[in-house]
Coordinates of C-alpha atoms in Angstrom, one line a residue:
Chain A
X1 CA -26.1 7.6 25.3
X2 CA -29.0 7.2 22.7
X3 CA -30.7 3.9 22.1
X4 CA -29.1 3.6 18.7
X5 CA -25.6 4.1 20.3
X6 CA -26.4 1.4 22.9
X7 CA -27.3 -1.0 20.2
X8 CA -24.2 -0.3 18.2
X9 CA -21.9 -0.7 21.3
X10 CA -23.5 -4.1 22.2
X11 CA -23.3 -5.3 18.6
X12 CA -19.7 -4.3 18.3
X13 CA -18.8 -6.2 21.5
X14 CA -20.6 -9.3 20.2
X15 CA -19.1 -9.0 16.7
X16 CA -15.6 -8.7 18.2
X17 CA -16.0 -11.6 20.7
X18 CA -17.6 -13.9 18.1
X19 CA -18.2 -12.9 14.5
X20 CA -21.0 -11.1 12.6
X21 CA -22.7 -14.4 11.6
X22 CA -22.7 -16.0 15.1
X23 CA -24.1 -12.8 16.7
X24 CA -27.7 -12.5 15.5
X25 CA -30.0 -9.5 16.0
X26 CA -31.7 -11.6 18.8
X27 CA -28.4 -11.8 20.6
X28 CA -27.8 -8.1 20.2
X29 CA -31.3 -7.3 21.5
X30 CA -30.8 -9.5 24.5
X31 CA -27.5 -7.8 25.2
X32 CA -29.3 -4.4 25.2
X33 CA -32.1 -5.7 27.4
X34 CA -34.7 -4.9 24.7
X35 CA -37.2 -6.9 22.6
X36 CA -36.2 -7.9 19.0
X37 CA -39.1 -5.8 17.9
X38 CA -37.7 -2.7 19.5
X39 CA -34.3 -3.4 18.0
X40 CA -35.9 -3.9 14.6
X41 CA -37.5 -0.4 15.0
X42 CA -34.0 1.1 15.2
X43 CA -32.1 -1.2 12.7
X44 CA -34.0 -3.3 10.3
X45 CA -31.4 -6.1 10.1
X46 CA -27.8 -7.0 10.9
X47 CA -26.5 -5.5 7.7
X48 CA -27.9 -2.1 8.8
X49 CA -26.0 -2.4 12.1
X50 CA -22.7 -3.4 10.4
X51 CA -23.2 -0.4 8.0
X52 CA -23.8 2.0 10.9
X53 CA -20.7 0.7 12.7
X54 CA -18.6 1.1 9.6
X55 CA -19.8 4.7 9.4
X56 CA -19.0 5.2 13.0
X57 CA -15.4 3.9 12.6
X58 CA -15.0 6.0 9.5
X59 CA -16.0 9.2 11.3
X60 CA -13.4 8.4 13.9
X61 CA -10.5 7.8 11.5
X62 CA -10.9 10.0 8.4
X63 CA -9.0 13.3 8.5
X64 CA -9.9 16.4 6.6
X65 CA -7.3 17.3 4.0
X66 CA -5.9 20.2 6.0
X67 CA -5.4 18.0 9.0
X68 CA -3.4 15.2 7.2
X69 CA -0.1 14.7 9.1
X70 CA 2.9 16.5 7.6
X71 CA 5.7 15.5 10.0
X72 CA 7.0 12.1 11.1
X73 CA 5.8 12.8 14.7
X74 CA 2.3 13.5 13.6
X75 CA 2.2 10.5 11.3
X76 CA 3.3 8.4 14.3
X77 CA 0.7 9.9 16.6
X78 CA -2.1 9.3 14.1
X79 CA -1.0 5.6 13.8
X80 CA -0.9 5.2 17.6
X81 CA -4.5 6.5 17.6
X82 CA -5.5 4.2 14.8
X83 CA -4.3 1.1 16.7
X84 CA -6.9 1.8 19.4
X85 CA -9.7 2.4 16.8
X86 CA -8.8 -0.7 14.8
X87 CA -8.8 -2.8 17.9
X88 CA -12.2 -1.3 18.9
X89 CA -13.7 -2.3 15.5
X90 CA -11.5 -5.3 14.9
X91 CA -14.4 -7.5 13.6
X92 CA -14.6 -5.2 10.6
X93 CA -11.2 -5.7 9.1
X94 CA -11.2 -9.3 10.2
X95 CA -14.3 -10.0 8.1
X96 CA -13.8 -7.3 5.5
X97 CA -14.3 -9.2 2.3
X98 CA -17.0 -11.4 3.6
X99 CA -19.0 -8.3 4.9
X100 CA -18.6 -6.6 1.5
X101 CA -19.8 -9.7 -0.3
X102 CA -23.0 -9.8 1.9
X103 CA -24.1 -6.2 1.3
X104 CA -23.8 -4.5 -2.1
X105 CA -24.5 -1.1 -0.7
X106 CA -21.7 -1.4 1.9
X107 CA -19.3 -2.7 -0.9
X108 CA -20.0 0.2 -3.2
X109 CA -19.6 2.7 -0.4
X110 CA -16.5 1.0 1.1
X111 CA -14.7 0.9 -2.3
X112 CA -15.4 4.6 -3.0
X113 CA -14.1 5.5 0.5
X114 CA -11.1 3.3 0.1
X115 CA -10.1 4.9 -3.3
X116 CA -10.5 8.4 -1.6
X117 CA -8.4 7.1 1.3
X118 CA -5.6 6.0 -1.0
X119 CA -5.5 9.6 -2.3
X120 CA -5.1 10.9 1.2
X121 CA -2.3 8.5 1.9
X122 CA -0.6 9.7 -1.3
X123 CA -1.0 13.3 -0.1
X124 CA 0.6 12.4 3.3
X125 CA 3.6 10.8 1.5
X126 CA 3.9 13.9 -0.7
X127 CA 3.9 16.2 2.3
X128 CA 6.5 14.1 4.1
X129 CA 8.7 14.3 1.0
X130 CA 8.2 18.1 0.7
X131 CA 9.0 18.6 4.3
X132 CA 12.3 16.6 4.0
X133 CA 11.3 13.4 5.8
X134 CA 11.2 11.1 2.8
X135 CA 13.4 11.0 -0.2
X136 CA 11.9 8.8 -2.9
X137 CA 14.1 7.8 -5.9
X138 CA 11.0 8.0 -8.3
X139 CA 7.2 8.2 -8.4
X140 CA 6.8 4.4 -8.5
X141 CA 8.2 4.2 -4.9
X142 CA 5.4 6.6 -3.8
X143 CA 2.8 4.3 -5.4
X144 CA 4.5 1.4 -3.7
X145 CA 4.3 3.0 -0.3
X146 CA 0.6 3.9 -0.8
X147 CA -0.2 0.3 -1.6
X148 CA 1.9 -1.0 1.3
X149 CA 0.1 1.3 3.8
X150 CA -3.4 0.5 2.4
X151 CA -2.8 -3.2 2.2
X152 CA -1.5 -3.4 5.7
X153 CA -4.2 -1.3 7.3
X154 CA -6.9 -3.4 5.7
X155 CA -5.4 -6.9 5.9
X156 CA -3.0 -7.1 8.8
X157 CA -5.6 -8.5 11.2
X158 CA -6.4 -11.2 8.6
X159 CA -2.7 -11.9 8.2
X160 CA -2.4 -12.4 12.0
X161 CA -5.2 -14.9 11.9
X162 CA -3.6 -17.0 9.1
X163 CA -0.5 -17.5 11.3
X164 CA -2.6 -18.1 14.5
X165 CA -1.3 -14.9 16.1
X166 CA -3.7 -13.1 18.4
X167 CA -5.6 -10.1 17.0
X168 CA -5.0 -7.9 20.1
X169 CA -3.6 -4.3 20.4
X170 CA 0.0 -5.5 20.3
X171 CA -0.7 -7.5 17.1
X172 CA -2.4 -4.6 15.4
X173 CA 0.5 -2.3 16.5
X174 CA 2.9 -4.7 14.8
X175 CA 1.2 -3.9 11.5
X176 CA 2.1 -0.3 11.8
X177 CA 5.6 -1.3 12.7
X178 CA 5.6 -3.2 9.4
X179 CA 4.5 -0.1 7.6
X180 CA 7.3 1.9 9.3
X181 CA 9.8 -0.7 8.2
X182 CA 8.7 -0.3 4.6
X183 CA 9.2 3.4 4.8
X184 CA 12.6 3.2 6.5
X185 CA 14.9 2.9 3.5
X186 CA 13.4 6.2 2.2
X187 CA 13.6 8.2 5.4
X188 CA 16.0 11.1 5.7
X189 CA 18.3 11.5 8.7
X190 CA 15.7 14.2 9.9
X191 CA 12.9 11.6 9.9
X192 CA 15.0 8.9 11.6
X193 CA 16.0 11.3 14.3
X194 CA 12.3 12.3 14.9
X195 CA 11.3 8.6 15.1
X196 CA 14.2 7.5 17.3
X197 CA 12.2 7.9 20.5
X198 CA 8.8 6.9 19.1
X199 CA 9.3 3.8 16.9
X200 CA 6.8 1.0 17.1
Chain B
X1 CA -9.0 -37.4 -16.5
X2 CA -10.7 -39.1 -13.5
X3 CA -14.2 -38.3 -12.4
X4 CA -12.8 -36.6 -9.3
X5 CA -10.6 -34.4 -11.4
X6 CA -13.5 -33.5 -13.7
X7 CA -15.5 -32.4 -10.7
X8 CA -12.7 -30.3 -9.3
X9 CA -12.1 -28.6 -12.6
X10 CA -15.8 -27.7 -13.0
X11 CA -16.0 -26.5 -9.4
X12 CA -12.9 -24.3 -9.7
X13 CA -14.3 -22.7 -12.9
X14 CA -17.6 -22.0 -11.1
X15 CA -16.0 -20.7 -7.9
X16 CA -13.8 -18.4 -10.0
X17 CA -16.6 -17.1 -12.1
X18 CA -19.0 -16.6 -9.2
X19 CA -18.0 -17.5 -5.6
X20 CA -18.1 -20.6 -3.5
X21 CA -21.5 -19.7 -2.0
X22 CA -23.3 -19.0 -5.3
X23 CA -21.9 -22.2 -6.9
X24 CA -23.8 -25.0 -5.2
X25 CA -23.1 -28.8 -5.5
X26 CA -26.1 -29.0 -7.8
X27 CA -24.6 -26.4 -10.1
X28 CA -21.3 -28.3 -10.0
X29 CA -23.0 -31.6 -10.8
X30 CA -24.9 -30.0 -13.7
X31 CA -21.6 -28.6 -15.1
X32 CA -20.2 -32.1 -15.0
X33 CA -23.3 -33.6 -16.6
X34 CA -23.8 -35.9 -13.6
X35 CA -26.5 -36.4 -11.0
X36 CA -26.2 -34.7 -7.6
X37 CA -26.2 -38.3 -6.1
X38 CA -23.2 -39.3 -8.2
X39 CA -21.3 -36.1 -7.2
X40 CA -22.1 -36.8 -3.6
X41 CA -20.5 -40.2 -4.0
X42 CA -17.2 -38.5 -4.8
X43 CA -17.4 -35.4 -2.6
X44 CA -19.9 -35.3 0.3
X45 CA -20.3 -31.5 0.3
X46 CA -18.9 -28.3 -1.0
X47 CA -16.4 -28.0 1.9
X48 CA -14.9 -31.3 0.7
X49 CA -14.5 -29.9 -2.8
X50 CA -12.9 -26.7 -1.5
X51 CA -10.5 -28.7 0.6
X52 CA -9.5 -30.9 -2.3
X53 CA -8.9 -27.8 -4.5
X54 CA -6.8 -26.3 -1.8
X55 CA -4.7 -29.5 -1.6
X56 CA -4.4 -29.5 -5.4
X57 CA -3.2 -25.9 -5.4
X58 CA -0.7 -26.6 -2.6
X59 CA 0.7 -29.6 -4.5
X60 CA 1.4 -27.3 -7.4
X61 CA 3.1 -24.6 -5.4
X62 CA 5.0 -26.0 -2.5
X63 CA 8.7 -26.6 -3.1
X64 CA 10.9 -29.2 -1.3
X65 CA 13.6 -27.6 0.8
X66 CA 16.3 -28.5 -1.6
X67 CA 14.4 -26.9 -4.5
X68 CA 13.9 -23.5 -2.9
X69 CA 15.2 -20.7 -5.2
X70 CA 18.7 -19.5 -4.4
X71 CA 19.3 -16.9 -7.1
X72 CA 17.4 -13.8 -8.2
X73 CA 16.5 -15.4 -11.5
X74 CA 15.1 -18.6 -10.0
X75 CA 13.0 -16.5 -7.5
X76 CA 11.7 -14.5 -10.4
X77 CA 10.9 -17.7 -12.4
X78 CA 9.0 -19.2 -9.5
X79 CA 7.0 -16.0 -9.0
X80 CA 6.1 -16.0 -12.7
X81 CA 4.9 -19.6 -12.3
X82 CA 2.9 -18.6 -9.2
X83 CA 1.0 -15.9 -11.1
X84 CA -0.5 -18.6 -13.3
X85 CA -1.4 -20.9 -10.4
X86 CA -2.9 -18.1 -8.3
X87 CA -5.0 -17.0 -11.2
X88 CA -6.1 -20.6 -11.8
X89 CA -7.3 -20.8 -8.1
X90 CA -8.1 -17.2 -7.6
X91 CA -11.4 -17.9 -5.7
X92 CA -9.3 -19.3 -2.9
X93 CA -7.3 -16.2 -2.0
X94 CA -10.2 -14.0 -2.8
X95 CA -12.4 -15.8 -0.2
X96 CA -9.6 -17.0 2.1
X97 CA -10.8 -15.9 5.6
X98 CA -14.4 -16.7 4.8
X99 CA -13.5 -20.2 3.6
X100 CA -11.4 -20.8 6.8
X101 CA -14.3 -19.6 9.0
X102 CA -16.6 -22.1 7.3
X103 CA -14.4 -25.2 7.9
X104 CA -12.5 -25.8 11.0
X105 CA -10.5 -28.7 9.5
X106 CA -9.4 -26.5 6.5
X107 CA -8.5 -23.7 8.9
X108 CA -6.3 -25.9 11.1
X109 CA -4.6 -27.3 8.1
X110 CA -4.1 -24.0 6.3
X111 CA -2.6 -22.3 9.3
X112 CA -0.1 -25.1 9.8
X113 CA 0.8 -25.0 6.1
X114 CA 1.1 -21.2 6.3
X115 CA 3.5 -21.3 9.2
X116 CA 5.6 -23.9 7.4
X117 CA 5.5 -21.7 4.3
X118 CA 6.8 -18.7 6.2
X119 CA 9.8 -20.8 7.2
X120 CA 10.5 -21.6 3.6
X121 CA 10.3 -17.9 2.7
X122 CA 12.8 -17.2 5.5
X123 CA 15.1 -19.9 4.0
X124 CA 14.9 -18.3 0.5
X125 CA 15.8 -14.9 2.0
X126 CA 18.7 -16.5 3.9
X127 CA 19.9 -18.2 0.7
X128 CA 19.7 -14.9 -1.3
X129 CA 21.7 -13.2 1.4
X130 CA 24.3 -16.0 1.5
X131 CA 24.6 -15.9 -2.3
X132 CA 25.2 -12.2 -2.4
X133 CA 21.9 -11.0 -3.7
X134 CA 20.6 -9.3 -0.6
X135 CA 22.3 -7.3 2.0
X136 CA 20.1 -6.9 5.1
X137 CA 21.2 -4.4 7.8
X138 CA 19.8 -6.7 10.6
X139 CA 17.6 -9.7 11.3
X140 CA 14.5 -7.6 11.7
X141 CA 14.6 -6.7 8.0
X142 CA 14.6 -10.4 7.2
X143 CA 11.4 -10.8 9.3
X144 CA 9.9 -7.8 7.7
X145 CA 10.5 -9.2 4.2
X146 CA 9.0 -12.6 5.2
X147 CA 5.8 -10.8 6.4
X148 CA 5.7 -8.6 3.3
X149 CA 5.9 -11.7 1.0
X150 CA 3.4 -13.7 2.9
X151 CA 0.9 -10.8 3.4
X152 CA 1.1 -10.0 -0.3
X153 CA 0.7 -13.6 -1.7
X154 CA -2.3 -14.2 0.6
X155 CA -4.1 -10.8 0.3
X156 CA -3.2 -9.0 -2.9
X157 CA -6.3 -10.3 -4.7
X158 CA -8.5 -9.1 -1.9
X159 CA -6.6 -5.8 -2.0
X160 CA -7.4 -5.4 -5.7
X161 CA -11.1 -6.0 -4.9
X162 CA -11.2 -3.2 -2.3
X163 CA -10.0 -0.7 -5.0
X164 CA -12.3 -2.2 -7.7
X165 CA -9.3 -3.3 -9.7
X166 CA -9.7 -6.5 -11.8
X167 CA -8.5 -9.7 -10.3
X168 CA -6.9 -10.9 -13.6
X169 CA -3.3 -12.2 -14.3
X170 CA -2.0 -8.7 -14.7
X171 CA -3.5 -7.7 -11.4
X172 CA -2.0 -10.7 -9.7
X173 CA 1.4 -10.0 -11.3
X174 CA 1.4 -6.5 -9.9
X175 CA 1.4 -8.1 -6.4
X176 CA 4.7 -9.8 -7.2
X177 CA 5.9 -6.4 -8.5
X178 CA 5.0 -5.0 -5.1
X179 CA 7.1 -7.7 -3.4
X180 CA 10.0 -6.9 -5.7
X181 CA 9.8 -3.3 -4.8
X182 CA 9.9 -4.1 -1.1
X183 CA 13.1 -6.1 -1.6
X184 CA 14.8 -3.6 -3.9
X185 CA 16.4 -1.3 -1.2
X186 CA 18.2 -4.5 0.1
X187 CA 19.3 -5.8 -3.3
X188 CA 23.0 -5.8 -4.2
X189 CA 24.3 -4.6 -7.6
X190 CA 24.6 -8.3 -8.5
X191 CA 20.8 -8.8 -7.8
X192 CA 19.8 -5.7 -9.6
X193 CA 21.8 -6.7 -12.7
X194 CA 20.2 -10.1 -12.8
X195 CA 16.8 -8.6 -12.5
X196 CA 17.3 -5.9 -15.0
X197 CA 15.9 -7.8 -17.9
X198 CA 13.2 -9.7 -15.9
X199 CA 11.5 -7.2 -13.6
X200 CA 7.8 -7.3 -13.2

């Protein structure tokens, strides 16, 4: 593991356990058993560490267009995988808007990525419809499902906090259950059958 | 208008136009044409002003149990009303989690209010079902609708920001349109007929 990776792992653990404001670069350096000066050589400030962690999370979650799920089973498998990643980087969604407000560069980048992500979600819904898993009465329902999925994946952890529910893997999984529930009225018998043994 | 009300109005305008961190108590005092010392006599810090604004918003939106909407039309009227209030206090939802993280007292109070609010939402859904507007296949769908409504009312403004969409009245209204879309598969013909002329 490179020094940079060690720093990112230690920072992620501290950000998750506390929050990005409580965990200073000095704390992160101490957790890595290195001097603040050495840490500073690798990452010039906390914003740079948050940015690198965001890129790391992104590289683990973004799918190429040709790999986007096209069956109910593959959607479900991808969601199961995301539960683990979202838990690993839970500080990020928990503090999302605050982090964006602190770093204009992260904000610009995040919004561009998010708009691109919404297009990928639309593509998945389109594929599920083409492959006979979803039957949407009109295009507005497709838009509605895109918004539901994107709203949930970004803010479900925050939602848990506002009800004093724990932000653990089971809590994060319940967010994907919520998405599944939103899609259910539009699922065909074929989709329901495929899901039967794998629902959240 | 009392001095306290004048301060809250000026603070709300500044919080909406900028954000709660950029708008200091000095800026708020200047906007009220009063000295920082005089402002401090009424509100000891910015947290106290945010707390008072939260209470003000709450007093305008919380319904007594006997006034909870029981028809599709009254639900829709209440939502139209909320669009205006949420726009008036838009800084609050936009910065929700950050504000809660800055003030333990606000956080404790907000979470308790939010849990109580979820019960009121459940009651409205129950009434709509009893009055023949909704037909829910099972109790889990009622829970799902409660989560959808509460997630949307709290985080829709944040969602707009992550897609670089404007947080204006039309944006806030689209959040209620999203809630309506989530309820639609469970609406009875009676509900759909009542909504026909008043959809978002």
